[in-house]
Short mmCIF file of C-alpha atoms in Angstrom, two decimals:
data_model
loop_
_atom_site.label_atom_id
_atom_site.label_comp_id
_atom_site.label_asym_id
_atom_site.label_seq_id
_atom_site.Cartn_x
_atom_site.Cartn_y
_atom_site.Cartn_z
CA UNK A 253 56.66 3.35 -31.07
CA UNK A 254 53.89 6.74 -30.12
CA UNK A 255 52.50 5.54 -34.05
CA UNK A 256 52.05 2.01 -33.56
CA UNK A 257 50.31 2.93 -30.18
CA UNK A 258 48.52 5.24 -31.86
CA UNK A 259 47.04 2.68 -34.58
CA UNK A 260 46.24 0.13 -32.12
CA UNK A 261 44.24 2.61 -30.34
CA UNK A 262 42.44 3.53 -33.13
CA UNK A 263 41.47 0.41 -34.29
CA UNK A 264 40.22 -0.07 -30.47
CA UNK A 265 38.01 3.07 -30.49
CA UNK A 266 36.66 2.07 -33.64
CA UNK A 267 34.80 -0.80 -32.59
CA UNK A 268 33.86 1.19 -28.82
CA UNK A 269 36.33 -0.75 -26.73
CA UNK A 270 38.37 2.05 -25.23
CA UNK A 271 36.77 3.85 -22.35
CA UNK A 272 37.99 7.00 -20.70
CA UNK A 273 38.16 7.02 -16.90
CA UNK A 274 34.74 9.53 -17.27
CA UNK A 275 33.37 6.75 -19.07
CA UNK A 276 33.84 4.31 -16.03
CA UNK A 277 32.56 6.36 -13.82
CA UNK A 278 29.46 7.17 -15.65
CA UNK A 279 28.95 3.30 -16.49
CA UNK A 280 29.72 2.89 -12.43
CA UNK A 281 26.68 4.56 -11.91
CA UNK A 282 24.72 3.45 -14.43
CA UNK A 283 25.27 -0.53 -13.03
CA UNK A 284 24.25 1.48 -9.51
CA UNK A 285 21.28 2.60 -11.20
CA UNK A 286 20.48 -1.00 -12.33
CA UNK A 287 21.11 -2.59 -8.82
CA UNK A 288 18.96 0.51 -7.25
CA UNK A 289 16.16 0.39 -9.31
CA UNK A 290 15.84 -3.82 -8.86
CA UNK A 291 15.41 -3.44 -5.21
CA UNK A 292 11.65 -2.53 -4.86
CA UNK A 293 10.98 -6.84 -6.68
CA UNK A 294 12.71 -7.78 -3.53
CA UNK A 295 10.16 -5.77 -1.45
CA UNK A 296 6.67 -7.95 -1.77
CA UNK A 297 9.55 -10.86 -0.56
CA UNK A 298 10.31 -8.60 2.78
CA UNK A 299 6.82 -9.36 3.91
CA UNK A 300 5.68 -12.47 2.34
CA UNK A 301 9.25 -14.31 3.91
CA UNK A 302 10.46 -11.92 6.34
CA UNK A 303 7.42 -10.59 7.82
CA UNK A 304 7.64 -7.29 7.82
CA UNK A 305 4.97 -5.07 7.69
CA UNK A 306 3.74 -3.18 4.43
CA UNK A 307 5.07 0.11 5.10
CA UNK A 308 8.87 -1.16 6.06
CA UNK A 309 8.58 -2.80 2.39
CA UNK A 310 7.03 0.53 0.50
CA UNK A 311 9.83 2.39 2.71
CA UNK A 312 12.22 -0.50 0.76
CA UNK A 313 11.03 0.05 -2.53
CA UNK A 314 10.72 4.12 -2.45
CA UNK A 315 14.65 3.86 -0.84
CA UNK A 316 15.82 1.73 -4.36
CA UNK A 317 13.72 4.04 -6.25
CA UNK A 318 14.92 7.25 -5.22
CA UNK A 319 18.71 5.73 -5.47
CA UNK A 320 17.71 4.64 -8.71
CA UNK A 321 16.81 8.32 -10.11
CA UNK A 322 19.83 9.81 -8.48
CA UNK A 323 22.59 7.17 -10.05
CA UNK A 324 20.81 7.95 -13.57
CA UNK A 325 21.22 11.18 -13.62
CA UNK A 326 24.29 11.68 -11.92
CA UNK A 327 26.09 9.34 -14.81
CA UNK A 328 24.26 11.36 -17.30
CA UNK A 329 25.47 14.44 -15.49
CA UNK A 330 29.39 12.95 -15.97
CA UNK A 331 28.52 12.08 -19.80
CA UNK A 332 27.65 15.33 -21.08
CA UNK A 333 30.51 16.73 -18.38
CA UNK A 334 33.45 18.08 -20.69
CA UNK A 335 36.06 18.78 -18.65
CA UNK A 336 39.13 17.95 -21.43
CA UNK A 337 38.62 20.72 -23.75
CA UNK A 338 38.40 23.93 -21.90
CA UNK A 339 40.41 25.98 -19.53
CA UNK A 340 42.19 24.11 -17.22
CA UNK A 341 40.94 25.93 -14.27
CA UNK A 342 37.13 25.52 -16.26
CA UNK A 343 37.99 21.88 -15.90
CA UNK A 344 39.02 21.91 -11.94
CA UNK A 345 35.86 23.62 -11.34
CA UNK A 346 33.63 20.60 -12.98
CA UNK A 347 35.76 18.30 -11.26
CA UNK A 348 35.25 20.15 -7.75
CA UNK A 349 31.22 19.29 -9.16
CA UNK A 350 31.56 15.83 -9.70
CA UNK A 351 33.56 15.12 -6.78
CA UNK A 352 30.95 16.83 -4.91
CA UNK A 353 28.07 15.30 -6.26
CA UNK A 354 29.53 12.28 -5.18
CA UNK A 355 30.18 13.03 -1.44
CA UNK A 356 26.50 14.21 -1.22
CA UNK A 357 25.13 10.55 -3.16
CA UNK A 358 27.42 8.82 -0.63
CA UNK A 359 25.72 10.57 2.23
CA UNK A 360 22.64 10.68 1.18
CA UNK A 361 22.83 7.29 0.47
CA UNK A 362 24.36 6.25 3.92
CA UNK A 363 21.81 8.18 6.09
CA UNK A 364 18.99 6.99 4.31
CA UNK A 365 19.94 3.44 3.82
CA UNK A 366 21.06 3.33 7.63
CA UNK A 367 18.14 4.94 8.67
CA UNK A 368 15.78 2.20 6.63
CA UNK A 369 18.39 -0.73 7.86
CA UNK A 370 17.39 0.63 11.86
CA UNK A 371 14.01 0.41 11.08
CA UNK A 372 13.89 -2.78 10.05
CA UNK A 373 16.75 -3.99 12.84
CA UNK A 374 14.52 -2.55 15.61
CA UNK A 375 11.22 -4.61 14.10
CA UNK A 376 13.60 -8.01 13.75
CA UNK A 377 14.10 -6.73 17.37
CA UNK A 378 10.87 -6.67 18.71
CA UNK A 379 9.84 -9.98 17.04
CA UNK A 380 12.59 -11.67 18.48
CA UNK A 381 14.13 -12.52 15.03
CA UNK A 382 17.41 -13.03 16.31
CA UNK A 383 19.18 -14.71 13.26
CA UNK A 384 18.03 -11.91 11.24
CA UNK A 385 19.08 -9.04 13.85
CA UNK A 386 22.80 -10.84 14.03
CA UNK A 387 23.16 -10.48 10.00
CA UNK A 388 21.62 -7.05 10.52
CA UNK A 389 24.05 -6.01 13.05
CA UNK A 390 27.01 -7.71 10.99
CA UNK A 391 25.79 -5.82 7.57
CA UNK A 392 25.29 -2.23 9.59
CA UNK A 393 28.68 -2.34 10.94
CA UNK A 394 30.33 -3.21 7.86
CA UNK A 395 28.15 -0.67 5.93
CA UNK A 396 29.44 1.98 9.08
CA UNK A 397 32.79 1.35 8.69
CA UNK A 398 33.03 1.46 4.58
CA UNK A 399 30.97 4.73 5.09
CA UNK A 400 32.76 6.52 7.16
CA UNK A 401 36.45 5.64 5.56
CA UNK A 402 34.60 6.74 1.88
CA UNK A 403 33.22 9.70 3.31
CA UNK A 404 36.50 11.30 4.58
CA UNK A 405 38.18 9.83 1.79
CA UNK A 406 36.22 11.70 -0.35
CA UNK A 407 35.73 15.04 1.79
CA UNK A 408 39.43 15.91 1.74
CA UNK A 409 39.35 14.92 -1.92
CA UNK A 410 36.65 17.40 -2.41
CA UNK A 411 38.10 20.28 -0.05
CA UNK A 412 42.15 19.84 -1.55
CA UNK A 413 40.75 20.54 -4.79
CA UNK A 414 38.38 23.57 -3.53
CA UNK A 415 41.70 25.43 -1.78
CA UNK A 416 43.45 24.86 -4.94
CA UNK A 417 40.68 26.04 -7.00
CA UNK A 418 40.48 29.05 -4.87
CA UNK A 419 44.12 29.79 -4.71
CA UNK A 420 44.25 30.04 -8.72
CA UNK A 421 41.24 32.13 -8.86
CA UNK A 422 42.04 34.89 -6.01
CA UNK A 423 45.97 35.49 -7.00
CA UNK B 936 28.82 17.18 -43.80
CA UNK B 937 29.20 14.22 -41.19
CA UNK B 938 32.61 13.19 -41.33
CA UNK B 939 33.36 10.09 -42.55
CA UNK B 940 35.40 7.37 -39.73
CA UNK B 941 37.96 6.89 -42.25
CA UNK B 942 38.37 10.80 -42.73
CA UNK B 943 38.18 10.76 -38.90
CA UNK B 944 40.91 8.48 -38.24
CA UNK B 945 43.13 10.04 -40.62
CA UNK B 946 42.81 13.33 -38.91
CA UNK B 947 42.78 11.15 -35.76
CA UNK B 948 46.24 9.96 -36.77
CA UNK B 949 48.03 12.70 -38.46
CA UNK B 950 46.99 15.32 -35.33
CA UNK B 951 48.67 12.64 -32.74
CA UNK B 952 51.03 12.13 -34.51
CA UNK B 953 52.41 16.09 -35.40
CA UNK B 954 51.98 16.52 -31.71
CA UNK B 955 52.92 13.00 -30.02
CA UNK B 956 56.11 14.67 -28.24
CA UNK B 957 54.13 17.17 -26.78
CA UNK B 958 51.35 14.80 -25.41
CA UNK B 959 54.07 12.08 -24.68
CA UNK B 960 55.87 15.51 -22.70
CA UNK B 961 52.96 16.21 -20.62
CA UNK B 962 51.66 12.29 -19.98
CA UNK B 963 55.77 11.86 -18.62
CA UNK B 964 55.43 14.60 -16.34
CA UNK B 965 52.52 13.71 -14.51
CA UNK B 966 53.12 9.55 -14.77
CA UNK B 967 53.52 8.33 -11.53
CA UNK B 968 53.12 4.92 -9.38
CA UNK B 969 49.27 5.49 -9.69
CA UNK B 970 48.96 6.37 -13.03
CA UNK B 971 51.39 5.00 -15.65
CA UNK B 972 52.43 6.73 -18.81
CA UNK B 973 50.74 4.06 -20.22
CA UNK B 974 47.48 5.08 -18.64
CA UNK B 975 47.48 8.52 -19.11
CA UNK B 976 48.74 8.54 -22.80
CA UNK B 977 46.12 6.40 -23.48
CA UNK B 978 43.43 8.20 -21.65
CA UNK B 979 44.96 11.66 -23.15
CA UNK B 980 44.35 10.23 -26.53
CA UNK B 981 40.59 8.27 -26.34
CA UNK B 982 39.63 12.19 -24.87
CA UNK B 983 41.57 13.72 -28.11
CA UNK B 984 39.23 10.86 -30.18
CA UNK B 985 36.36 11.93 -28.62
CA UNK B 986 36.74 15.34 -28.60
CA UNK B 987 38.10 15.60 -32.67
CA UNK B 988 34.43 15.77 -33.61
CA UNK B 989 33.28 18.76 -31.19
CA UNK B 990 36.43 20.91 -32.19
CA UNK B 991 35.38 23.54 -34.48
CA UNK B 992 38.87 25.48 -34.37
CA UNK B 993 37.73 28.00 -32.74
CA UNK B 994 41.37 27.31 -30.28
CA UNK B 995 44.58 26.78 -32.04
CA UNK B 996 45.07 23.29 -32.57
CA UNK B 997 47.95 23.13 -30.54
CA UNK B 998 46.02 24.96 -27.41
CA UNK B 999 43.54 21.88 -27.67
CA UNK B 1000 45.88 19.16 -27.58
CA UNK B 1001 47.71 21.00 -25.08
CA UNK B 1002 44.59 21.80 -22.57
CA UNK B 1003 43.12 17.99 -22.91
CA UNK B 1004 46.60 16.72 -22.42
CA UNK B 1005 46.92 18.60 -19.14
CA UNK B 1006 42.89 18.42 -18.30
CA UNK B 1007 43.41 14.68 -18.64
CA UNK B 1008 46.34 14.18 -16.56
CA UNK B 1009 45.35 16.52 -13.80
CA UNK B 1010 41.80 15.01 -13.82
CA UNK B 1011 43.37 11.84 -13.29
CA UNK B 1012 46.17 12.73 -10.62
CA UNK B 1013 43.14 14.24 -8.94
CA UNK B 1014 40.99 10.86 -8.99
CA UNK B 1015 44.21 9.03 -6.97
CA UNK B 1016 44.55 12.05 -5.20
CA UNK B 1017 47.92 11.10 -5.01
CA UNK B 1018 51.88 10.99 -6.17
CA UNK B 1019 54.45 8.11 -6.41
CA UNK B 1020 57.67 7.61 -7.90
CA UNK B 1021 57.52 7.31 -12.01
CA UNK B 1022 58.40 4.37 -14.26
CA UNK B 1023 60.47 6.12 -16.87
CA UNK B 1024 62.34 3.75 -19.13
CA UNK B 1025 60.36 3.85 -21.53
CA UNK B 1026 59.84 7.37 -21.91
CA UNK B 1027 63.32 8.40 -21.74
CA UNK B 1028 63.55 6.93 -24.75
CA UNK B 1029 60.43 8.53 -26.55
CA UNK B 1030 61.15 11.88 -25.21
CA UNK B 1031 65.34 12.03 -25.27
CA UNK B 1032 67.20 11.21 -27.88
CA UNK B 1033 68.98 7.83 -27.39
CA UNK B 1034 72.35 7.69 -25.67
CA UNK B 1035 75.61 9.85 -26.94
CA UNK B 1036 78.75 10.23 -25.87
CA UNK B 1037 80.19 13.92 -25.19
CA UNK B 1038 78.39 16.98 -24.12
CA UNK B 1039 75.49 15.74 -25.79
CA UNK B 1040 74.90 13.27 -23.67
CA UNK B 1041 75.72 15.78 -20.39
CA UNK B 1042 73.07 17.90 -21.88
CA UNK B 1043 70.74 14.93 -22.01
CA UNK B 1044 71.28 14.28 -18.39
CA UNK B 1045 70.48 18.13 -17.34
CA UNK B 1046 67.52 17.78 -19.52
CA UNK B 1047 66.26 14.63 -17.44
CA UNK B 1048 67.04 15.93 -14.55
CA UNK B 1049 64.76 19.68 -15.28
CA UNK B 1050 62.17 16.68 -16.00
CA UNK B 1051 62.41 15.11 -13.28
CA UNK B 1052 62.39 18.39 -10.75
CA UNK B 1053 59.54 19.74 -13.00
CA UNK B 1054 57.58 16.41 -12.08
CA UNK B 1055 58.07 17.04 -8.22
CA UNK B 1056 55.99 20.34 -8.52
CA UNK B 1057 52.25 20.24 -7.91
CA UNK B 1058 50.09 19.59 -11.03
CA UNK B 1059 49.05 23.41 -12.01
CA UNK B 1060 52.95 24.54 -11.61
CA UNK B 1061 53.97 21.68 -13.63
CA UNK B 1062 51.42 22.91 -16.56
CA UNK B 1063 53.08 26.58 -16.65
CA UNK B 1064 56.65 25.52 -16.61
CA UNK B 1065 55.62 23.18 -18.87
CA UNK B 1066 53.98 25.87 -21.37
CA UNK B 1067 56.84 28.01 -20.24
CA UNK B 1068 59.26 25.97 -21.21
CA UNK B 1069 57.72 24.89 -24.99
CA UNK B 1070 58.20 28.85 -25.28
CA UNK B 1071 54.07 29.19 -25.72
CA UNK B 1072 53.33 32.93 -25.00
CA UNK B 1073 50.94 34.08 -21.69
CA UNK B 1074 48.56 34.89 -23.91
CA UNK B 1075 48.56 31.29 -25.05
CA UNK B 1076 49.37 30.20 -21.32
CA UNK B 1077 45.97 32.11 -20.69
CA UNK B 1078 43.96 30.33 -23.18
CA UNK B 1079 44.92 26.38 -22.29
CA UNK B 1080 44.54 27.33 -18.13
CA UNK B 1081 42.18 29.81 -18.24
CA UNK B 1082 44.77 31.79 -15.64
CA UNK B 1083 44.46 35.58 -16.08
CA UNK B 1084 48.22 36.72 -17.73
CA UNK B 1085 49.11 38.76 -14.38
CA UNK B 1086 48.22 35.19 -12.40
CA UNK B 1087 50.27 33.09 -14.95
CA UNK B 1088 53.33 35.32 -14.52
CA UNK B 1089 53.38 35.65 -10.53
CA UNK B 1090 52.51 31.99 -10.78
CA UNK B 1091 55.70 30.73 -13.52
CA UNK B 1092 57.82 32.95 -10.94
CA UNK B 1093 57.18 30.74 -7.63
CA UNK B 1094 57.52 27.76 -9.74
CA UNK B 1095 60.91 28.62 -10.84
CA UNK B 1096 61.56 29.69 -7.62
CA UNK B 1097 60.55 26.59 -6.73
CA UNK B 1098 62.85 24.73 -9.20
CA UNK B 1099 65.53 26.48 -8.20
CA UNK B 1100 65.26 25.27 -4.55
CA UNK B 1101 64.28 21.73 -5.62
CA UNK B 1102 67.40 21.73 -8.06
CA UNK B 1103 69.35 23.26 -4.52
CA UNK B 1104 68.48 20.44 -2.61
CA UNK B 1105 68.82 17.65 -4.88
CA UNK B 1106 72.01 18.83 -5.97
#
């Protein structure tokens, strides 16, 4: 039964349609990178139909930029990652990286996107915008609470693998 | 010389298939509700593709398959972060021989059972007893974990403490 699995795998990684779960995640990134770096076209839109002034759309643009650069190289980072062939505890140590990595995208991410999204809340604000200040409030609050349950998520992730990391290296 | 695909998937094939018992050994051990043996054997082996090019034998072929087997598995226990019970028909009947009457059989059953206690440890005790248990030497041990020899044997003796209390209870 183990052969005939065997063969259809083969024939699947032959023609690239098998993807390791490293793969994924490096490809997850790599779409992030695409969606990041398409965000400064929507910016000349932010003050032509929105009204907002120049620098709230620059701020925009430099936000999907700098996301951009960051999701690129972090999935390069988990391509040339090898964590299958070496020492196991070689291998928890690049997985305590990733895992890392990720926590400090996800913040960085958070703060910075938040901090744009209040910017441009508190100028809907002050023109009185309030169909746009509703969806705002609607989007932060989602945004808050997929943040936060991510971020812990991923924290206890990061510091369960650190103790156990630790505890094979100090015995 | 670049290796030819056909030459690749030869090796490919003859290398999983020498050592499907142990891969199918480790990918039962770590299966759970998250990750099927499905999943993992599949994952175990596109990381053995991928990785067939970049070995240069400098390891024993058997401490390769052995560390991406376990690398793999722990990598993705890691990712769900998480246990569940294991769907195991159809490994009992990769792994055990099929059904017999008379003390073969009762030696079957003990032999499922170990399996099964071995599967309740955590995922770096269940790589040792593992090893332990396929009669690999510490120095081996060492190589595939990366554990010093001292740290592997103080380790293996907790887990079969550990066994021996799970096998107390369950009893």
């Amino acid at each position: 039964m183990l052969e005939a699995d065997n063969r259809r795998l083969v024939s699947q990684l032959a023609t690239g349609r098998a993807q390791t779960a490293r793969d994924k995640l490096s490809r997850y990134y790599r779409r992030s990178f695409i969606c990041a770096i398409l965000l400064p076209a929507f910016s000349p839109m932010l003050v032509s139909a929105l009204g907002f002034p120049l620098w709230i759309a620059a701020l925009y643009a430099l936000f999907g930029v700098v996301m951009g650069v960051i999701n690129l190289w972090f999935s390069n980072f988990i391509s040339r990652c090898d964590y299958t062939s070496v020492p196991t505890v070689e291998a928890l140590e690049k997985a305590v990286d990733i895992a890392r990595y990720q926590r400090y995208i996800r913040s960085f991410g958070i703060l910075s996107g938040g901090a744009l999204i209040v910017t441009m809340f508190v100028h809907a604000l002050d023109k009185s915008e309030y169909h746009t200040v509703i969806a705002f409030v609607i989007g932060l609050c989602a945004g808050i609470v997929i943040g936060v349950f991510k971020y812990r998520r991923m924290s206890s992730l990061v510091k369960q693998m650190q103790d156990e990391l630790k505890s094979l290296v100090e015995e | 010389m670049k290796q030819s695909a056909v030459d690749k998937e030869k090796e490919f094939l003859a290398v999983t298939d020498k050592y499907k018992e142990v891969i199918a050994k480790v990918c039962y051990l770590y299966s759970s509700a998250w990750a099927s043996f499905d999943d993992l054997y599949q994952e175990v082996l596109i990381n053995l593709w991928q990785g067939l090019g970049s070995y240069r034998g400098e390891a024993k072929i058997s401490t390769w398959i052995y560390r991406t087997a376990i690398n793999t598995c722990i990598t993705w226990h890691r990712r769900n972060a998480r246990y569940g019970t294991r769907d195991t028909d159809r490994l009992d009947d990769m792994i055990f021989e099929p059904a017999e009457t008379g003390d073969n059989a009762s030696v079957m059953e003990d032999y499922r059972e170990l399996y099964r206690l071995i599967s309740m440890l955590g995922p770096v005790d269940k790589a040792l007893i593992t090893l332990w248990l396929d009669e690999k030497s510490y120095e081996d041990i060492q190589h595939i974990t990366g554990l010093s020899q001292t740290n592997v044997a103080v380790r293996l003796h907790r887990a079969k403490e550990k066994l021996t209390k799970l096998a107390a209870v369950n009893r």
